[in-house]
Amino acid sequence: MRPLTTLFVTLLTLLAPALGQELSVYNVVTDAYPRITANYFALDETGATIDDLTARDFRVIETTTDGKNVDLTSTVSHNCITNASSTSASVVLIVDESLSMDQLLPSGKRRIEYVKEALRAFVDRLPWNGETAVSIIGFSGKSRLLCDWQTTPGPVLAAIGRLTPLSATNYEVSFLGIPNVFDQMQQRTPSIPKVAFFITDGAPNPDIAKRQEFEQKVITLARAQGIRIFSVTLMINRTDPSIATICRSTGGRSMIATEESLVNLVGVLALEAISKKVCTISWISPLVCNDDLRMRTATIQLRRGRQPDTKVYYTTPDSSLVRLEAVPSTLVYGDIPPLQSLNL
């Protein structure tokens, strides 16, 4: 029997997927320029989180649109914040089902297909241990419950397959309509962390009528249940300000993404939902003298093992632009005698 057992184990090893190391950097913030800050997750070859990294484990090369590279590794700093958490989570996925999700992209895929792939990656990353549960709310002109609470991945994956582009992009209905995220979360025990993920590909349509009132109501309801709200926005280059305020005020994050980066980003967020630590790296970005050079790419390398790297894209604020002004603009001096000079 031993040769057969050895053969069986060998076959399992050959058939198992090769995970490899992974570095994911997201949520780039430029507000504190010249220091650029971003969150990250680093995984080892088995898919486990690497949790003992320091600033010395990262290399950062910044590239401007003119192709010039600057090594910013010496400016890198590192920080981790420990959150009270567990290995389980109650998760509500709030997914945009507006008509724009049906748009055919240059890749030949519709945007909704990228979203479905990302959500499947999210489900694959969750610890299905009997306590973790997921519910899905779709929103367009109104909200609908695609999936009630499930503690196994099968029904959740089936519900993801039923996501369908329908009509408008009414942000408010998933928070304050019927069904809504807060009524769903009320069914779950408060001892398990509660996290909601809001995914959209456009600005609210119709617009949010009373923004301040909407923000305050959602924040109050979320804090009452200890719900962290995260958002991912596709297609447009900014998060709606009300959604950004809600995420920030509930301990979550708001991010923008391309369709191509969505799968990795949402998979990473699944890990953050149950993570005990949220880690950031930051670096000092230099001044530039041309407005176009404010658009930058940072290549960030993990200096361990296979040394994987990843790229992030960002635009630095106006304060990163050097302006040279002569004051006064006219220099006045007296007559210079013939055959003599004046040193300035």
Short mmCIF file of C-alpha atoms in Angstrom, two decimals:
data_model
loop_
_atom_site.label_atom_id
_atom_site.label_comp_id
_atom_site.label_asym_id
_atom_site.label_seq_id
_atom_site.Cartn_x
_atom_site.Cartn_y
_atom_site.Cartn_z
CA MET A 1 0.00 0.00 0.00
CA ARG A 2 2.91 2.38 0.63
CA PRO A 3 3.81 2.78 -3.11
CA LEU A 4 0.17 3.60 -3.91
CA THR A 5 0.02 6.13 -1.07
CA THR A 6 3.24 7.75 -2.26
CA LEU A 7 1.89 7.91 -5.82
CA PHE A 8 -1.39 9.46 -4.60
CA VAL A 9 0.41 12.18 -2.63
CA THR A 10 2.68 12.87 -5.59
CA LEU A 11 -0.30 13.28 -7.91
CA LEU A 12 -1.98 15.67 -5.47
CA THR A 13 1.19 17.73 -5.35
CA LEU A 14 1.43 17.90 -9.13
CA LEU A 15 -2.22 18.80 -9.54
CA ALA A 16 -2.30 21.44 -6.80
CA PRO A 17 -2.16 25.03 -8.08
CA ALA A 18 1.12 26.88 -7.65
CA LEU A 19 0.31 29.89 -5.53
CA GLY A 20 3.63 31.73 -5.42
CA GLN A 21 4.40 34.88 -3.51
CA GLU A 22 2.08 37.84 -3.97
CA LEU A 23 2.37 41.54 -3.18
CA SER A 24 -0.75 43.69 -3.47
CA VAL A 25 -0.58 47.46 -2.97
CA TYR A 26 -3.77 49.54 -2.97
CA ASN A 27 -5.51 52.64 -1.63
CA VAL A 28 -2.76 55.10 -2.61
CA VAL A 29 -3.17 58.41 -0.77
CA THR A 30 -1.38 61.59 -1.88
CA ASP A 31 -3.05 64.06 0.50
CA ALA A 32 0.06 64.34 2.70
CA TYR A 33 2.44 65.05 -0.20
CA PRO A 34 5.42 64.73 -0.44
CA ARG A 35 4.73 61.53 1.50
CA ILE A 36 2.73 59.00 -0.51
CA THR A 37 0.98 56.29 1.52
CA ALA A 38 -0.54 52.98 0.44
CA ASN A 39 -1.93 49.84 2.06
CA TYR A 40 -0.54 46.44 1.18
CA PHE A 41 -0.93 42.70 1.63
CA ALA A 42 1.97 40.29 1.17
CA LEU A 43 1.41 36.54 0.84
CA ASP A 44 3.96 33.73 0.95
CA GLU A 45 4.11 30.71 -1.38
CA THR A 46 1.32 28.96 0.55
CA GLY A 47 -1.05 31.94 0.41
CA ALA A 48 -0.51 32.87 4.07
CA THR A 49 -0.08 36.52 5.05
CA ILE A 50 3.51 37.64 5.72
CA ASP A 51 3.17 39.66 8.89
CA ASP A 52 6.73 40.50 9.97
CA LEU A 53 7.76 42.94 7.23
CA THR A 54 9.61 46.21 7.85
CA ALA A 55 10.59 49.19 5.69
CA ARG A 56 13.80 47.37 4.72
CA ASP A 57 11.73 44.70 2.94
CA PHE A 58 10.49 47.12 0.24
CA ARG A 59 12.04 48.81 -2.76
CA VAL A 60 10.20 51.70 -4.46
CA ILE A 61 11.06 53.05 -7.92
CA GLU A 62 8.97 55.99 -9.15
CA THR A 63 8.59 56.68 -12.88
CA THR A 64 7.22 59.89 -14.38
CA THR A 65 5.55 60.21 -17.79
CA ASP A 66 8.85 61.25 -19.41
CA GLY A 67 10.30 57.84 -18.56
CA LYS A 68 12.68 58.97 -15.82
CA ASN A 69 13.11 56.64 -12.85
CA VAL A 70 13.94 57.68 -9.28
CA ASP A 71 14.85 55.18 -6.57
CA LEU A 72 12.93 56.22 -3.44
CA THR A 73 13.81 53.18 -1.33
CA SER A 74 15.77 55.24 1.20
CA THR A 75 12.61 57.23 2.02
CA VAL A 76 10.33 54.22 2.65
CA SER A 77 8.59 53.93 6.02
CA HIS A 78 6.31 51.19 7.30
CA ASN A 79 3.48 50.95 9.81
CA CYS A 80 0.88 48.41 10.92
CA ILE A 81 -2.28 48.95 12.95
CA THR A 82 -3.68 46.01 14.89
CA ASN A 83 -7.45 45.64 14.81
CA ALA A 84 -9.57 43.53 17.11
CA SER A 85 -10.72 40.78 14.76
CA SER A 86 -11.35 37.09 14.41
CA THR A 87 -11.09 34.46 11.72
CA SER A 88 -14.78 34.90 10.83
CA ALA A 89 -16.82 37.70 9.30
CA SER A 90 -20.36 38.67 8.36
CA VAL A 91 -20.13 40.18 4.89
CA VAL A 92 -22.71 41.98 2.76
CA LEU A 93 -21.72 42.51 -0.87
CA ILE A 94 -23.55 45.55 -2.30
CA VAL A 95 -23.25 45.34 -6.08
CA ASP A 96 -24.18 47.87 -8.77
CA GLU A 97 -26.56 46.36 -11.36
CA SER A 98 -26.96 49.52 -13.46
CA LEU A 99 -27.08 49.37 -17.27
CA SER A 100 -23.51 50.67 -17.58
CA MET A 101 -22.34 47.35 -16.15
CA ASP A 102 -23.36 45.83 -19.49
CA GLN A 103 -20.76 47.90 -21.38
CA LEU A 104 -18.54 45.88 -23.73
CA LEU A 105 -14.90 46.72 -23.06
CA PRO A 106 -11.90 46.58 -25.47
CA SER A 107 -10.95 43.24 -23.91
CA GLY A 108 -14.14 41.78 -25.39
CA LYS A 109 -15.68 41.25 -21.94
CA ARG A 110 -18.54 43.14 -20.37
CA ARG A 111 -17.84 45.05 -17.18
CA ILE A 112 -20.26 42.89 -15.18
CA GLU A 113 -18.10 39.85 -16.01
CA TYR A 114 -15.07 41.49 -14.39
CA VAL A 115 -17.18 42.19 -11.32
CA LYS A 116 -18.34 38.58 -11.15
CA GLU A 117 -14.75 37.31 -11.43
CA ALA A 118 -13.69 39.65 -8.64
CA LEU A 119 -16.51 38.53 -6.37
CA ARG A 120 -15.64 34.89 -6.98
CA ALA A 121 -12.05 35.69 -5.97
CA PHE A 122 -13.45 37.34 -2.84
CA VAL A 123 -15.47 34.25 -1.96
CA ASP A 124 -12.45 32.01 -2.51
CA ARG A 125 -10.39 34.03 -0.02
CA LEU A 126 -12.90 33.90 2.85
CA PRO A 127 -12.50 31.37 5.69
CA TRP A 128 -15.60 29.20 5.36
CA ASN A 129 -15.56 27.83 8.90
CA GLY A 130 -19.27 27.63 9.71
CA GLU A 131 -19.38 31.11 11.25
CA THR A 132 -18.41 33.26 8.26
CA ALA A 133 -21.52 34.23 6.28
CA VAL A 134 -22.15 36.25 3.12
CA SER A 135 -25.24 38.02 1.78
CA ILE A 136 -25.57 39.87 -1.55
CA ILE A 137 -27.69 42.96 -2.29
CA GLY A 138 -27.92 44.22 -5.86
CA PHE A 139 -28.93 47.81 -6.57
CA SER A 140 -30.09 49.68 -9.66
CA GLY A 141 -33.29 51.74 -9.56
CA LYS A 142 -34.18 49.74 -6.46
CA SER A 143 -32.44 47.17 -4.27
CA ARG A 144 -32.97 43.42 -4.36
CA LEU A 145 -31.72 40.52 -2.26
CA LEU A 146 -29.81 38.14 -4.51
CA CYS A 147 -28.54 35.99 -1.68
CA ASP A 148 -29.63 35.72 1.94
CA TRP A 149 -27.07 34.71 4.57
CA GLN A 150 -25.04 31.67 3.50
CA THR A 151 -22.29 29.90 5.44
CA THR A 152 -21.01 27.86 2.48
CA PRO A 153 -19.62 29.24 -0.79
CA GLY A 154 -21.85 27.33 -3.23
CA PRO A 155 -25.06 29.38 -2.92
CA VAL A 156 -23.04 32.62 -2.87
CA LEU A 157 -21.26 31.73 -6.12
CA ALA A 158 -24.62 30.84 -7.70
CA ALA A 159 -26.02 34.23 -6.68
CA ILE A 160 -23.00 36.01 -8.18
CA GLY A 161 -23.85 34.33 -11.46
CA ARG A 162 -27.33 35.90 -11.31
CA LEU A 163 -26.05 39.50 -11.23
CA THR A 164 -27.71 41.32 -14.15
CA PRO A 165 -27.43 44.91 -15.48
CA LEU A 166 -30.87 46.45 -15.03
CA SER A 167 -31.48 50.21 -14.84
CA ALA A 168 -30.32 53.25 -12.82
CA THR A 169 -27.52 53.73 -10.24
CA ASN A 170 -29.43 54.65 -7.10
CA TYR A 171 -26.87 54.54 -4.28
CA GLU A 172 -29.37 55.22 -1.52
CA VAL A 173 -31.61 52.16 -1.93
CA SER A 174 -29.03 49.62 -0.75
CA PHE A 175 -28.54 51.56 2.48
CA LEU A 176 -32.00 52.94 3.21
CA GLY A 177 -34.41 51.06 0.91
CA ILE A 178 -35.84 47.55 1.27
CA PRO A 179 -33.85 45.33 1.40
CA ASN A 180 -30.86 47.15 2.87
CA VAL A 181 -27.50 46.33 4.41
CA PHE A 182 -28.48 47.29 7.96
CA ASP A 183 -31.55 45.06 8.12
CA GLN A 184 -29.42 42.21 6.80
CA MET A 185 -26.65 42.76 9.35
CA GLN A 186 -29.21 42.93 12.17
CA GLN A 187 -29.73 39.19 11.68
CA ARG A 188 -26.09 38.41 12.50
CA THR A 189 -24.48 38.02 15.91
CA PRO A 190 -22.54 41.11 17.05
CA SER A 191 -19.62 38.96 18.23
CA ILE A 192 -18.53 38.34 14.62
CA PRO A 193 -17.03 41.33 12.71
CA LYS A 194 -19.43 42.94 10.22
CA VAL A 195 -18.13 44.23 6.89
CA ALA A 196 -19.95 45.64 3.83
CA PHE A 197 -18.43 46.06 0.37
CA PHE A 198 -20.02 48.56 -2.02
CA ILE A 199 -19.03 48.09 -5.69
CA THR A 200 -20.11 50.56 -8.40
CA ASP A 201 -19.02 51.68 -11.86
CA GLY A 202 -20.38 55.22 -11.87
CA ALA A 203 -21.69 58.26 -10.08
CA PRO A 204 -25.14 58.09 -8.45
CA ASN A 205 -27.99 58.50 -10.92
CA PRO A 206 -30.26 59.97 -9.68
CA ASP A 207 -27.93 62.06 -7.54
CA ILE A 208 -28.12 61.82 -3.75
CA ALA A 209 -30.72 64.47 -2.89
CA LYS A 210 -29.71 65.37 0.68
CA ARG A 211 -26.11 64.31 0.96
CA GLN A 212 -25.32 65.43 4.49
CA GLU A 213 -28.49 63.84 5.83
CA PHE A 214 -27.78 60.63 3.89
CA GLU A 215 -24.19 60.45 5.15
CA GLN A 216 -25.13 61.04 8.77
CA LYS A 217 -27.93 58.50 8.72
CA VAL A 218 -25.79 55.78 7.13
CA ILE A 219 -22.83 56.46 9.43
CA THR A 220 -25.05 56.36 12.52
CA LEU A 221 -26.67 53.07 11.46
CA ALA A 222 -23.30 51.51 10.62
CA ARG A 223 -21.66 52.56 13.88
CA ALA A 224 -24.63 51.24 15.86
CA GLN A 225 -23.84 47.73 14.59
CA GLY A 226 -20.07 48.13 14.26
CA ILE A 227 -20.16 47.73 10.47
CA ARG A 228 -17.07 48.70 8.49
CA ILE A 229 -17.97 49.84 4.97
CA PHE A 230 -15.56 49.58 2.05
CA SER A 231 -16.13 50.79 -1.52
CA VAL A 232 -14.58 50.08 -4.91
CA THR A 233 -15.39 52.41 -7.82
CA LEU A 234 -14.78 51.46 -11.46
CA MET A 235 -14.70 53.53 -14.66
CA ILE A 236 -14.58 56.98 -13.04
CA ASN A 237 -11.42 58.26 -11.34
CA ARG A 238 -12.90 59.25 -8.00
CA THR A 239 -15.10 57.86 -5.28
CA ASP A 240 -18.38 59.67 -4.73
CA PRO A 241 -17.69 62.08 -1.82
CA SER A 242 -20.60 60.79 0.27
CA ILE A 243 -19.47 57.19 -0.09
CA ALA A 244 -15.88 58.22 0.72
CA THR A 245 -17.09 59.97 3.90
CA ILE A 246 -19.13 56.93 4.94
CA CYS A 247 -16.21 54.55 4.43
CA ARG A 248 -13.76 56.76 6.29
CA SER A 249 -16.18 57.33 9.18
CA THR A 250 -16.91 53.62 9.68
CA GLY A 251 -13.31 52.40 9.67
CA GLY A 252 -13.38 51.17 6.07
CA ARG A 253 -11.76 52.44 2.88
CA SER A 254 -12.80 53.81 -0.48
CA MET A 255 -10.81 52.82 -3.54
CA ILE A 256 -10.84 53.21 -7.30
CA ALA A 257 -9.83 50.42 -9.66
CA THR A 258 -9.61 49.40 -13.28
CA GLU A 259 -11.51 46.36 -14.44
CA GLU A 260 -8.21 44.49 -14.84
CA SER A 261 -7.08 45.23 -11.26
CA LEU A 262 -10.47 44.53 -9.69
CA VAL A 263 -10.06 40.77 -9.26
CA ASN A 264 -6.86 41.13 -7.26
CA LEU A 265 -8.10 44.13 -5.27
CA VAL A 266 -11.37 42.57 -4.15
CA GLY A 267 -9.59 39.34 -3.28
CA VAL A 268 -7.23 41.33 -1.09
CA LEU A 269 -10.15 43.08 0.60
CA ALA A 270 -11.48 39.70 1.65
CA LEU A 271 -8.28 39.19 3.60
CA GLU A 272 -8.49 42.65 5.12
CA ALA A 273 -12.03 41.96 6.30
CA ILE A 274 -10.73 39.32 8.70
CA SER A 275 -7.19 40.58 9.19
CA LYS A 276 -5.88 41.49 12.60
CA LYS A 277 -3.42 43.94 11.05
CA VAL A 278 -3.74 46.63 8.40
CA CYS A 279 -0.30 47.65 7.12
CA THR A 280 0.91 50.65 5.14
CA ILE A 281 4.08 51.69 3.40
CA SER A 282 4.94 55.24 2.42
CA TRP A 283 7.65 57.06 0.49
CA ILE A 284 8.74 60.61 -0.34
CA SER A 285 7.88 61.67 -3.90
CA PRO A 286 10.03 64.45 -5.43
CA LEU A 287 8.92 67.77 -6.89
CA VAL A 288 8.51 68.16 -10.67
CA CYS A 289 8.56 71.17 -12.98
CA ASN A 290 5.95 70.08 -15.53
CA ASP A 291 2.25 69.49 -14.86
CA ASP A 292 2.23 66.26 -16.91
CA LEU A 293 4.95 64.81 -14.67
CA ARG A 294 2.55 64.79 -11.71
CA MET A 295 1.18 61.52 -13.14
CA ARG A 296 3.45 58.82 -11.77
CA THR A 297 3.94 55.08 -11.54
CA ALA A 298 5.57 53.44 -8.53
CA THR A 299 7.01 49.96 -8.89
CA ILE A 300 7.08 48.39 -5.44
CA GLN A 301 9.13 45.27 -4.86
CA LEU A 302 9.04 42.90 -1.92
CA ARG A 303 12.67 42.12 -1.14
CA ARG A 304 12.05 38.61 0.13
CA GLY A 305 11.91 35.18 -1.44
CA ARG A 306 11.10 35.47 -5.14
CA GLN A 307 10.89 39.26 -4.74
CA PRO A 308 7.53 39.89 -6.46
CA ASP A 309 6.68 43.42 -7.49
CA THR A 310 3.57 45.40 -8.37
CA LYS A 311 2.76 48.81 -9.85
CA VAL A 312 0.52 51.58 -8.55
CA TYR A 313 -0.55 54.71 -10.40
CA TYR A 314 -1.29 58.11 -8.89
CA THR A 315 -1.30 61.84 -9.57
CA THR A 316 0.42 64.07 -7.05
CA PRO A 317 -1.29 67.33 -5.96
CA ASP A 318 -0.57 70.84 -7.25
CA SER A 319 1.91 71.36 -4.44
CA SER A 320 4.26 68.88 -6.16
CA LEU A 321 4.78 71.30 -9.06
CA VAL A 322 7.76 73.69 -8.89
CA ARG A 323 7.01 77.20 -10.15
CA LEU A 324 9.81 79.70 -10.78
CA GLU A 325 8.68 83.31 -10.62
CA ALA A 326 10.80 86.47 -10.84
CA VAL A 327 9.75 89.15 -8.34
CA PRO A 328 9.90 91.86 -9.45
CA SER A 329 9.53 90.82 -13.06
CA THR A 330 11.64 93.80 -14.28
CA LEU A 331 15.17 94.53 -13.09
CA VAL A 332 15.97 98.26 -12.98
CA TYR A 333 19.50 99.62 -12.79
CA GLY A 334 21.25 102.91 -13.67
CA ASP A 335 23.26 103.88 -16.73
CA ILE A 336 26.46 101.94 -17.37
CA PRO A 337 29.38 104.15 -18.46
CA PRO A 338 30.97 103.34 -21.85
CA LEU A 339 33.53 100.52 -21.78
CA GLN A 340 32.45 99.48 -18.26
CA SER A 341 30.28 96.65 -16.95
CA LEU A 342 27.93 96.01 -14.03
CA ASN A 343 28.07 92.80 -12.01
CA LEU A 344 24.66 91.59 -10.77
#
